[in-house]
Tab-separated table of C-alpha atoms and ligand atoms in Angstrom:
chain	number	residue	atom	x	y	z
K	1	UNK	CA	16.675	-23.708	-15.841
K	2	UNK	CA	17.081	-25.784	-12.740
K	3	UNK	CA	16.941	-24.799	-9.072
K	4	UNK	CA	18.747	-27.064	-6.602
K	5	UNK	CA	18.362	-29.898	-9.106
K	6	UNK	CA	14.664	-29.260	-9.668
K	7	UNK	CA	13.512	-28.353	-13.153
K	8	UNK	CA	10.985	-25.582	-13.711
K	9	UNK	CA	8.284	-28.152	-14.503
K	10	UNK	CA	9.016	-29.988	-11.267
K	11	UNK	CA	8.880	-26.802	-9.219
K	12	UNK	CA	5.539	-25.921	-10.769
K	13	UNK	CA	4.206	-29.389	-10.047
K	14	UNK	CA	5.348	-29.277	-6.428
K	15	UNK	CA	3.904	-25.783	-6.116
K	16	UNK	CA	0.570	-27.100	-7.340
K	17	UNK	CA	0.728	-30.091	-4.984
K	18	UNK	CA	1.548	-28.279	-1.769
K	19	UNK	CA	1.429	-24.525	-1.929
K	20	UNK	CA	-1.717	-22.483	-1.351
K	21	UNK	CA	-1.109	-18.952	-2.626
K	22	UNK	CA	-2.556	-15.652	-1.360
K	23	UNK	CA	-5.496	-14.136	-3.261
K	24	UNK	CA	-5.579	-16.943	-5.806
K	25	UNK	CA	-8.154	-19.032	-7.628
K	26	UNK	CA	-6.477	-22.340	-6.992
K	27	UNK	CA	-8.192	-24.237	-9.763
K	28	UNK	CA	-7.086	-21.591	-12.253
K	29	UNK	CA	-3.539	-21.611	-10.893
K	30	UNK	CA	-3.288	-25.370	-11.223
K	31	UNK	CA	-4.368	-25.180	-14.842
K	32	UNK	CA	-1.895	-22.434	-15.742
K	33	UNK	CA	1.058	-23.196	-13.438
K	34	UNK	CA	2.764	-20.425	-11.515
K	35	UNK	CA	5.376	-18.044	-12.866
K	36	UNK	CA	8.468	-18.723	-10.801
K	37	UNK	CA	10.691	-15.732	-10.126
K	38	UNK	CA	14.195	-16.901	-9.350
K	39	UNK	CA	16.313	-13.781	-8.963
K	40	UNK	CA	16.289	-10.011	-9.256
K	41	UNK	CA	18.725	-7.166	-9.698
K	42	UNK	CA	18.168	-3.406	-9.560
K	43	UNK	CA	14.787	-2.690	-11.216
K	44	UNK	CA	14.543	-6.111	-12.918
K	45	UNK	CA	13.147	-9.489	-11.939
K	46	UNK	CA	14.035	-12.717	-13.750
K	47	UNK	CA	11.746	-15.701	-14.107
K	48	UNK	CA	12.666	-19.340	-14.355
K	49	UNK	CA	12.588	-19.188	-18.141
K	50	UNK	CA	15.227	-16.483	-18.083
K	51	UNK	CA	12.936	-13.585	-19.028
K	52	UNK	CA	14.054	-10.178	-17.808
K	53	UNK	CA	11.054	-8.209	-16.601
K	54	UNK	CA	11.068	-4.576	-15.495
K	55	UNK	CA	9.255	-4.585	-12.167
K	56	UNK	CA	6.635	-1.853	-12.367
K	57	UNK	CA	5.130	-2.897	-9.017
K	58	UNK	CA	8.270	-2.918	-6.813
K	59	UNK	CA	7.363	-6.472	-5.816
K	60	UNK	CA	4.072	-5.717	-4.118
K	61	UNK	CA	4.485	-1.958	-3.593
K	62	UNK	CA	7.473	-2.553	-1.348
K	63	UNK	CA	10.919	-2.924	-2.967
K	64	UNK	CA	11.515	0.823	-3.080
K	65	UNK	CA	15.329	0.704	-3.159
K	66	UNK	CA	15.335	-2.001	-5.834
K	67	UNK	CA	16.759	-5.506	-5.731
K	68	UNK	CA	20.257	-6.793	-5.054
K	69	UNK	CA	21.289	-4.403	-2.279
K	70	UNK	CA	24.279	-6.004	-0.576
K	71	UNK	CA	24.032	-3.500	2.244
K	72	UNK	CA	20.681	-4.884	3.355
K	73	UNK	CA	21.859	-8.482	3.166
K	74	UNK	CA	24.931	-7.548	5.201
K	75	UNK	CA	22.869	-5.739	7.845
K	76	UNK	CA	20.736	-8.878	8.254
K	77	UNK	CA	23.775	-11.176	8.350
K	78	UNK	CA	25.580	-9.080	10.930
K	79	UNK	CA	22.515	-8.811	13.164
K	80	UNK	CA	21.767	-12.526	12.882
K	81	UNK	CA	25.276	-13.372	14.015
K	82	UNK	CA	25.173	-10.925	16.897
K	83	UNK	CA	21.594	-11.428	18.096
K	84	UNK	CA	19.140	-13.145	15.762
K	85	UNK	CA	16.178	-12.765	18.067
K	86	UNK	CA	15.063	-11.514	21.359
K	87	UNK	CA	11.603	-10.302	22.299
K	88	UNK	CA	10.460	-6.896	23.513
K	89	UNK	CA	8.008	-8.283	26.058
K	90	UNK	CA	8.579	-8.273	29.842
K	91	UNK	CA	10.466	-4.970	29.987
K	92	UNK	CA	13.142	-6.135	27.518
K	93	UNK	CA	14.418	-4.432	24.412
K	94	UNK	CA	17.111	-4.959	21.814
K	95	UNK	CA	19.148	-2.169	20.220
K	96	UNK	CA	17.821	-2.065	16.648
K	97	UNK	CA	14.093	-1.486	17.345
K	98	UNK	CA	15.094	1.222	19.818
K	99	UNK	CA	17.161	3.041	17.206
K	100	UNK	CA	14.556	2.479	14.512
K	101	UNK	CA	11.785	3.903	16.710
K	102	UNK	CA	13.876	7.041	17.268
K	103	UNK	CA	14.580	7.361	13.563
K	104	UNK	CA	10.908	6.961	12.637
K	105	UNK	CA	9.836	9.515	15.235
K	106	UNK	CA	12.244	11.979	13.601
K	107	UNK	CA	10.856	11.338	10.122
K	108	UNK	CA	7.176	11.260	11.111
K	109	UNK	CA	4.867	14.267	10.876
K	110	UNK	CA	4.603	16.631	13.818
K	111	UNK	CA	3.100	15.166	16.978
K	112	UNK	CA	3.868	11.539	16.109
K	113	UNK	CA	6.632	10.159	18.321
K	114	UNK	CA	5.917	6.564	19.350
K	115	UNK	CA	6.184	3.312	17.427
K	116	UNK	CA	4.595	-0.135	17.836
K	117	UNK	CA	6.207	-2.854	15.711
K	118	UNK	CA	4.688	-5.885	14.001
K	119	UNK	CA	5.535	-8.025	11.001
K	120	UNK	CA	2.894	-6.976	8.473
K	121	UNK	CA	0.559	-4.192	7.496
K	122	UNK	CA	-2.418	-6.304	8.529
K	123	UNK	CA	-0.968	-6.784	11.990
K	124	UNK	CA	-0.243	-3.083	12.320
K	125	UNK	CA	-3.845	-2.226	11.435
K	126	UNK	CA	-5.050	-4.769	13.975
K	127	UNK	CA	-2.890	-2.962	16.527
K	128	UNK	CA	-4.242	0.412	15.377
K	129	UNK	CA	-7.856	-0.722	15.706
K	130	UNK	CA	-7.309	-2.106	19.193
K	131	UNK	CA	-5.263	0.898	20.241
K	132	UNK	CA	-7.842	3.549	19.294
K	133	UNK	CA	-10.623	1.622	21.020
K	134	UNK	CA	-8.394	1.141	24.062
K	135	UNK	CA	-7.646	4.865	24.004
K	136	UNK	CA	-11.301	5.825	24.240
K	137	UNK	CA	-11.896	3.245	26.952
K	138	UNK	CA	-9.008	4.740	28.959
K	139	UNK	CA	-10.589	8.154	28.426
K	140	UNK	CA	-13.755	6.807	30.040
K	141	UNK	CA	-15.689	6.587	26.775
K	142	UNK	CA	-15.785	2.882	25.891
K	143	UNK	CA	-18.919	3.403	23.794
K	144	UNK	CA	-16.953	5.707	21.457
K	145	UNK	CA	-15.741	2.736	19.453
K	146	UNK	CA	-17.188	2.931	15.937
K	147	UNK	CA	-14.703	3.168	13.086
K	148	UNK	CA	-15.525	4.809	9.775
K	149	UNK	CA	-13.724	3.486	6.723
K	150	UNK	CA	-14.420	3.534	3.000
K	151	UNK	CA	-15.805	1.230	0.351
K	152	UNK	CA	-13.072	-0.495	-1.598
K	153	UNK	CA	-10.427	0.374	1.008
K	154	UNK	CA	-7.649	-2.160	1.561
K	155	UNK	CA	-6.338	-2.491	5.096
K	156	UNK	CA	-4.978	-6.021	4.985
K	157	UNK	CA	-6.279	-9.538	5.036
K	158	UNK	CA	-6.587	-10.663	8.650
K	159	UNK	CA	-10.065	-10.538	10.180
K	160	UNK	CA	-9.438	-7.005	11.481
K	161	UNK	CA	-7.794	-5.907	8.219
K	162	UNK	CA	-10.644	-7.279	6.137
K	163	UNK	CA	-13.233	-5.721	8.455
K	164	UNK	CA	-11.567	-2.318	8.281
K	165	UNK	CA	-11.211	-2.694	4.513
K	166	UNK	CA	-14.136	-2.179	2.211
K	167	UNK	CA	-13.657	-4.916	-0.348
K	168	UNK	CA	-16.979	-6.661	-0.848
K	169	UNK	CA	-15.680	-10.014	-2.134
K	170	UNK	CA	-13.437	-10.259	0.941
K	171	UNK	CA	-16.297	-9.405	3.310
K	172	UNK	CA	-18.478	-12.069	1.675
K	173	UNK	CA	-16.008	-14.761	2.711
K	174	UNK	CA	-15.531	-13.418	6.223
K	175	UNK	CA	-18.553	-14.951	7.932
K	176	UNK	CA	-18.900	-11.963	10.235
K	177	UNK	CA	-16.752	-8.868	10.413
K	178	UNK	CA	-15.394	-7.116	13.508
K	179	UNK	CA	-18.459	-5.194	14.709
K	180	UNK	CA	-18.972	-1.452	14.541
K	181	UNK	CA	-17.088	-0.598	11.375
K	182	UNK	CA	-18.954	1.274	8.638
K	183	UNK	CA	-17.898	2.171	5.111
K	184	UNK	CA	-18.617	5.375	3.217
K	185	UNK	CA	-17.956	6.445	-0.377
K	186	UNK	CA	-14.415	6.654	-1.723
K	187	UNK	CA	-12.999	9.876	-3.181
K	188	UNK	CA	-12.830	8.629	-6.763
K	189	UNK	CA	-13.945	11.379	-9.095
K	190	UNK	CA	-13.558	9.501	-12.409
K	191	UNK	CA	-16.508	7.278	-11.539
K	192	UNK	CA	-18.313	9.132	-8.780
K	193	UNK	CA	-18.217	12.861	-9.596
K	194	UNK	CA	-21.539	14.308	-10.710
K	195	UNK	CA	-21.864	15.956	-14.134
K	196	UNK	CA	-20.416	19.457	-13.880
K	197	UNK	CA	-18.993	18.898	-10.386
K	198	UNK	CA	-15.416	20.188	-10.075
K	199	UNK	CA	-12.685	18.078	-8.541
K	200	UNK	CA	-12.572	20.459	-5.606
K	201	UNK	CA	-16.315	20.187	-4.978
K	202	UNK	CA	-16.234	16.440	-5.351
K	203	UNK	CA	-13.465	16.187	-2.738
K	204	UNK	CA	-15.571	18.149	-0.265
K	205	UNK	CA	-18.630	16.010	-0.982
K	206	UNK	CA	-16.665	12.786	-0.473
K	207	UNK	CA	-15.420	14.164	2.868
K	208	UNK	CA	-18.969	15.112	3.814
K	209	UNK	CA	-19.925	11.425	3.557
K	210	UNK	CA	-17.711	10.940	6.609
K	211	UNK	CA	-19.448	13.737	8.484
K	212	UNK	CA	-22.834	12.218	7.619
K	213	UNK	CA	-21.701	8.850	9.011
K	214	UNK	CA	-20.455	10.517	12.208
K	215	UNK	CA	-23.756	12.321	12.690
K	216	UNK	CA	-25.771	9.214	11.940
K	217	UNK	CA	-23.924	7.223	14.617
K	218	UNK	CA	-23.668	10.168	16.990
K	219	UNK	CA	-20.173	11.625	17.481
K	220	UNK	CA	-20.107	10.208	21.015
K	221	UNK	CA	-20.045	6.743	19.422
K	222	UNK	CA	-17.356	7.311	16.792
K	223	UNK	CA	-13.739	6.493	17.666
K	224	UNK	CA	-11.910	7.136	14.431
K	225	UNK	CA	-11.825	7.428	10.684
K	226	UNK	CA	-9.309	5.292	8.801
K	227	UNK	CA	-8.133	5.772	5.227
K	228	UNK	CA	-5.277	5.203	2.813
K	229	UNK	CA	-4.090	8.677	1.714
K	230	UNK	CA	-4.187	7.270	-1.821
K	231	UNK	CA	-6.142	4.030	-2.150
K	232	UNK	CA	-3.679	1.447	-3.420
K	233	UNK	CA	-5.058	-2.033	-4.001
K	234	UNK	CA	-8.437	-0.449	-4.692
K	235	UNK	CA	-6.963	1.048	-7.868
K	236	UNK	CA	-4.584	3.942	-7.065
K	237	UNK	CA	-7.461	6.306	-6.376
K	238	UNK	CA	-6.058	9.768	-5.807
K	239	UNK	CA	-8.369	12.111	-3.914
K	240	UNK	CA	-8.762	15.759	-4.910
K	241	UNK	CA	-6.486	18.050	-2.858
K	242	UNK	CA	-9.587	19.412	-1.095
K	243	UNK	CA	-10.382	16.024	0.459
K	244	UNK	CA	-7.865	15.356	3.242
K	245	UNK	CA	-7.805	18.803	4.870
K	246	UNK	CA	-11.605	18.662	4.976
K	247	UNK	CA	-11.533	15.137	6.448
K	248	UNK	CA	-9.162	16.407	9.130
K	249	UNK	CA	-11.399	19.400	9.876
K	250	UNK	CA	-14.411	17.104	10.253
K	251	UNK	CA	-12.534	14.669	12.509
K	252	UNK	CA	-11.409	17.509	14.761
K	253	UNK	CA	-14.871	19.052	14.877
K	254	UNK	CA	-16.384	15.838	16.266
K	255	UNK	CA	-13.350	14.696	18.247
K	256	UNK	CA	-12.829	11.667	16.036
K	257	UNK	CA	-9.302	10.254	15.687
K	258	UNK	CA	-7.662	10.259	12.262
K	259	UNK	CA	-5.934	7.007	11.291
K	260	UNK	CA	-3.876	6.920	8.113
K	261	UNK	CA	-2.941	3.652	6.466
K	262	UNK	CA	0.349	4.501	4.776
K	263	UNK	CA	1.451	0.919	4.166
K	264	UNK	CA	1.951	1.828	0.499
K	265	UNK	CA	2.423	5.588	0.619
K	266	UNK	CA	5.000	5.636	3.438
K	267	UNK	CA	8.753	6.067	2.960
K	268	UNK	CA	8.891	8.210	-0.131
K	269	UNK	CA	6.393	6.956	-2.667
K	270	UNK	CA	4.485	10.246	-2.780
K	271	UNK	CA	7.592	12.439	-2.783
K	272	UNK	CA	7.517	13.002	0.983
K	273	UNK	CA	8.447	10.577	3.730
K	274	UNK	CA	4.744	10.198	4.437
K	275	UNK	CA	1.698	11.129	2.389
K	276	UNK	CA	0.388	12.927	5.480
K	277	UNK	CA	3.027	15.523	4.597
K	278	UNK	CA	1.983	15.550	0.919
K	279	UNK	CA	-1.606	16.324	1.923
K	280	UNK	CA	-0.729	18.566	4.872
K	281	UNK	CA	-2.498	16.631	7.606
K	282	UNK	CA	-1.616	15.527	11.134
K	283	UNK	CA	-2.961	12.043	11.830
K	284	UNK	CA	-3.221	10.292	15.203
K	285	UNK	CA	-1.908	6.976	13.876
K	286	UNK	CA	0.056	6.054	10.754
K	287	UNK	CA	0.233	2.424	9.693
K	288	UNK	CA	3.417	1.567	7.796
K	289	UNK	CA	5.048	-1.624	6.532
K	290	UNK	CA	6.088	-2.670	3.001
K	291	UNK	CA	8.780	-0.135	2.002
K	292	UNK	CA	10.016	0.205	5.598
K	293	UNK	CA	12.473	-2.581	4.748
K	294	UNK	CA	11.942	-2.386	0.979
K	295	UNK	CA	10.432	-5.835	1.452
K	296	UNK	CA	13.782	-7.411	2.361
K	297	UNK	CA	12.327	-8.406	5.739
K	298	UNK	CA	8.749	-8.562	7.027
K	299	UNK	CA	8.251	-5.571	9.308
K	300	UNK	CA	5.534	-3.074	10.162
K	301	UNK	CA	5.570	0.029	12.295
K	302	UNK	CA	2.451	1.656	13.646
K	303	UNK	CA	3.371	5.281	14.319
K	304	UNK	CA	1.347	6.614	17.225
K	305	UNK	CA	0.570	10.259	17.871
K	306	UNK	CA	1.157	12.037	21.162
K	307	UNK	CA	-2.502	12.263	22.084
K	308	UNK	CA	-3.010	8.494	22.159
K	309	UNK	CA	0.473	7.762	23.508
K	310	UNK	CA	0.229	10.128	26.445
K	311	UNK	CA	-3.099	8.651	27.575
K	312	UNK	CA	-1.682	5.154	27.216
K	313	UNK	CA	1.331	6.085	29.312
K	314	UNK	CA	-0.335	8.358	31.888
K	315	UNK	CA	-3.341	6.159	32.608
K	316	UNK	CA	-1.175	3.038	32.683
K	317	UNK	CA	-2.507	-0.507	32.910
K	318	UNK	CA	-1.307	-3.190	30.552
K	319	UNK	CA	-2.310	-3.039	26.896
K	320	UNK	CA	-2.824	-6.745	26.293
K	321	UNK	CA	-1.480	-6.865	22.783
K	322	UNK	CA	1.737	-7.666	20.934
K	323	UNK	CA	3.474	-10.143	18.702
K	324	UNK	CA	6.348	-12.575	19.171
K	325	UNK	CA	8.129	-10.690	16.411
K	326	UNK	CA	7.287	-7.152	17.547
K	327	UNK	CA	10.548	-5.245	17.143
K	328	UNK	CA	12.371	-8.160	15.522
K	329	UNK	CA	16.078	-7.225	15.731
K	330	UNK	CA	16.992	-8.472	12.251
K	331	UNK	CA	14.035	-6.834	10.520
K	332	UNK	CA	14.764	-3.573	12.353
K	333	UNK	CA	18.462	-3.718	11.383
K	334	UNK	CA	17.445	-4.080	7.752
K	335	UNK	CA	14.967	-1.202	8.065
K	336	UNK	CA	17.709	1.070	9.442
K	337	UNK	CA	20.007	0.177	6.531
K	338	UNK	CA	17.129	0.696	4.096
K	339	UNK	CA	16.411	4.174	5.481
K	340	UNK	CA	20.141	4.921	5.126
K	341	UNK	CA	19.959	4.091	1.425
K	342	UNK	CA	16.805	6.155	0.864
K	343	UNK	CA	18.423	9.139	2.586
K	344	UNK	CA	21.869	8.804	1.035
K	345	UNK	CA	20.494	8.499	-2.484
K	346	UNK	CA	17.954	11.262	-1.972
K	347	UNK	CA	15.163	9.050	-3.266
K	348	UNK	CA	12.307	10.932	-1.593
K	349	UNK	CA	13.419	14.261	-3.012
K	350	UNK	CA	14.014	12.676	-6.410
K	351	UNK	CA	10.428	11.422	-6.563
K	352	UNK	CA	9.163	14.858	-5.645
K	353	UNK	CA	11.210	16.994	-7.990
K	354	UNK	CA	12.307	14.704	-10.808
K	355	UNK	CA	10.905	11.225	-11.412
K	356	UNK	CA	7.416	11.927	-10.033
K	357	UNK	CA	6.711	14.886	-12.319
K	358	UNK	CA	8.402	13.110	-15.249
K	359	UNK	CA	6.271	9.997	-14.672
K	360	UNK	CA	3.094	12.103	-14.607
K	361	UNK	CA	4.066	13.865	-17.814
K	362	UNK	CA	4.988	10.604	-19.555
K	363	UNK	CA	1.640	9.022	-18.680
K	364	UNK	CA	-0.204	12.134	-19.867
K	365	UNK	CA	1.719	12.627	-23.106
K	366	UNK	CA	2.338	9.049	-24.202
K	367	UNK	CA	-0.426	6.911	-22.718
K	368	UNK	CA	-3.529	9.046	-22.162
K	369	UNK	CA	-4.441	9.406	-25.854
K	370	UNK	CA	-4.577	5.683	-26.527
K	371	UNK	CA	-7.956	4.378	-27.647
K	372	UNK	CA	-8.178	1.950	-24.705
K	373	UNK	CA	-7.340	4.545	-22.070
K	374	UNK	CA	-10.079	6.414	-20.231
K	375	UNK	CA	-7.866	8.228	-17.771
K	376	UNK	CA	-4.291	8.284	-16.491
K	377	UNK	CA	-3.392	9.598	-13.069
K	378	UNK	CA	-0.399	9.544	-10.785
K	379	UNK	CA	0.998	10.949	-7.569
K	380	UNK	CA	4.724	10.604	-6.942
K	381	UNK	CA	5.588	7.140	-8.200
K	382	UNK	CA	2.106	5.647	-7.989
K	383	UNK	CA	0.108	5.556	-11.179
K	384	UNK	CA	-3.030	4.166	-12.763
K	385	UNK	CA	-4.388	3.689	-16.259
K	386	UNK	CA	-8.137	3.164	-16.697
K	387	UNK	CA	-9.010	0.748	-19.481
K	388	UNK	CA	-12.259	1.568	-21.302
K	389	UNK	CA	-14.122	0.404	-24.355
K	390	UNK	CA	-15.266	3.917	-25.188
K	391	UNK	CA	-13.197	6.942	-24.204
K	392	UNK	CA	-16.033	9.425	-24.576
K	393	UNK	CA	-18.747	7.602	-22.641
K	394	UNK	CA	-16.281	5.846	-20.271
K	395	UNK	CA	-18.060	2.579	-21.026
K	396	UNK	CA	-16.087	-0.445	-19.836
K	397	UNK	CA	-15.519	-3.762	-21.570
K	398	UNK	CA	-17.770	-6.692	-20.696
K	399	UNK	CA	-16.546	-9.183	-18.104
K	400	UNK	CA	-15.393	-7.015	-15.211
K	401	UNK	CA	-11.613	-6.671	-15.362
K	402	UNK	CA	-11.112	-8.966	-18.338
K	403	UNK	CA	-9.735	-6.211	-20.590
K	404	UNK	CA	-7.162	-5.079	-18.035
K	405	UNK	CA	-5.949	-8.662	-17.716
K	406	UNK	CA	-5.396	-8.751	-21.492
K	407	UNK	CA	-3.286	-5.584	-21.252
K	408	UNK	CA	-1.398	-6.907	-18.253
K	409	UNK	CA	-0.534	-10.200	-19.900
K	410	UNK	CA	0.822	-8.397	-22.966
K	411	UNK	CA	2.834	-6.087	-20.717
K	412	UNK	CA	4.422	-8.989	-18.857
K	413	UNK	CA	5.152	-10.837	-22.114
K	414	UNK	CA	6.857	-7.646	-23.316
K	415	UNK	CA	8.981	-7.250	-20.232
K	416	UNK	CA	6.981	-5.064	-17.849
K	417	UNK	CA	5.373	-6.323	-14.642
K	418	UNK	CA	2.307	-4.353	-13.681
K	419	UNK	CA	-0.946	-5.170	-12.001
K	420	UNK	CA	-4.601	-5.141	-12.998
K	421	UNK	CA	-7.362	-4.548	-10.461
K	422	UNK	CA	-10.780	-4.427	-12.028
K	423	UNK	CA	-10.336	-2.370	-15.190
K	424	UNK	CA	-7.446	-0.385	-13.768
K	425	UNK	CA	-3.774	-0.931	-14.603
K	426	UNK	CA	-1.555	-0.071	-11.682
K	427	UNK	CA	2.063	1.017	-11.468
K	428	UNK	CA	4.102	1.437	-8.301
K	429	UNK	CA	7.736	1.171	-9.366
K	430	UNK	CA	10.841	1.157	-7.198
K	431	UNK	CA	11.953	4.678	-6.314
K	432	UNK	CA	15.281	3.991	-8.034
K	433	UNK	CA	13.602	4.306	-11.443
K	434	UNK	CA	15.172	7.042	-13.548
K	435	UNK	CA	13.766	8.997	-16.478
K	436	UNK	CA	15.232	6.312	-18.759
K	437	UNK	CA	13.441	3.548	-16.864
K	438	UNK	CA	10.197	5.489	-17.111
K	439	UNK	CA	10.731	5.868	-20.880
K	440	UNK	CA	11.317	2.130	-21.223
K	441	UNK	CA	8.199	1.338	-19.178
K	442	UNK	CA	6.096	3.682	-21.321
K	443	UNK	CA	7.301	2.044	-24.534
K	444	UNK	CA	6.271	-1.327	-23.166
K	445	UNK	CA	2.899	-0.032	-21.968
K	446	UNK	CA	2.127	1.403	-25.413
K	447	UNK	CA	3.088	-1.877	-27.025
K	448	UNK	CA	0.874	-3.819	-24.609
K	449	UNK	CA	-2.030	-1.439	-25.237
K	450	UNK	CA	-1.634	-1.777	-29.016
K	451	UNK	CA	-1.622	-5.564	-28.819
K	452	UNK	CA	-4.585	-5.566	-26.425
K	453	UNK	CA	-6.494	-3.235	-28.723
K	454	UNK	CA	-6.135	-5.789	-31.538
K	455	UNK	CA	-7.336	-8.595	-29.230
K	456	UNK	CA	-10.257	-6.643	-27.839
K	457	UNK	CA	-11.526	-4.965	-31.019
K	458	UNK	CA	-10.322	-7.613	-33.512
X	1	PLP	C1	-0.521	-4.248	1.741
X	1	PLP	C2	-1.394	-3.385	2.566
X	1	PLP	C3	-1.805	-3.766	3.842
X	1	PLP	C4	-1.517	-5.131	4.408
X	1	PLP	O1	-0.180	-5.380	4.577
X	1	PLP	P1	0.308	-6.909	4.741
X	1	PLP	O2	1.761	-6.764	5.051
X	1	PLP	O3	0.015	-7.596	3.450
X	1	PLP	O4	-0.468	-7.489	5.852
X	1	PLP	C5	-2.539	-2.872	4.593
X	1	PLP	N1	-2.854	-1.675	4.103
X	1	PLP	C6	-2.490	-1.268	2.876
X	1	PLP	C7	-2.852	0.099	2.413
X	1	PLP	C8	-1.769	-2.121	2.061
X	1	PLP	O5	-1.438	-1.747	0.825
């Protein structure tokens, strides 16, 4: 394979010489060389050695309509010719962010009607953090600025995103987080439920940790709670159904804003447009990005509820915040075309009534019994497989996450891209997957598990 006259080896060498990758051990990468993906079509990606790999991660949780969509390329081309860029500062606007904001307000849960654009999920969470603190300041309560988040949460990788997130290794490298953010337990029953505690009870207890944190700080000092409806990068941790309604009740009781980070769950992954609808809650802010354009362009949209928006508008005064690429016309044109595809092909409904339930059943019936598997779980088209050494005691393998990496490498070698975080295998496929694609993925997972079992047990 060559790419513009460069061989694969040359590309890997240049990559190693000049390119610092995200979330990477650079010494390790230089020893191994990177896997270079050169093209993609539908649900498949192709690497530089010509391997066809079924993409079980939709890129990085984002390519929900699959690869090779001419319509999205054409929307970008047309917009670039007409107006490649203009900003939305200084009382200016361009047509596509205007139309996209309207469209998102129509799709969003009740009481959410305003949109602030950025280019990434991290940026949108930075906006959300500043906006809720600004809100309370405008309301005359500047001291009500503490944010409650959760251990192991992922809210992006900027300083604000890392501070909001609860990933310890990231915090260790931060050299000082944004002040006044605290982290409580996550709603992850497989590891944290007490013996004999039902899922329902566990969900209520995990929500109570938020109430405890509010009371400890004093409600007059707490601005908001932020959470991913289903924790993504932290290992597809699906809360019991009792959790979110109780979190909402607690937030309302103490007049604490509810911020949802739907960067992964937004735009159909859970079988609704937003997971807020799946869990029946009405948040004050919803952070979205990733699948908004199916990853074809970098774009984020912070959806802002009426309560915050009306204060912002009524009290006036400039909100000193925004990005050069806020409301980028090309990215917004692509997002509009992407939403057209999702609607036209009924992908949200399909996840809810067909592929989501089929995926859950396939994991349960074909994967869960495997010797290496402690638990399978899924919601819509998000799934996880816990790798354990001992099913009964839930004991893990030595070397935190090593076993899952063995499974992952076998999966990739057998034509299925999935991700390992800690000892958890993660799946987040494009929403275009059919029952046949799910069958194919399951065959490859079983094969990878069998091969890993041989490696791990000898
Ligand atoms: C990916 C992600 C982010 C960060 O988005 P970027 O575009 O990488 O900045 C934030 N929150 C969640 C839940 C995510 O999955």
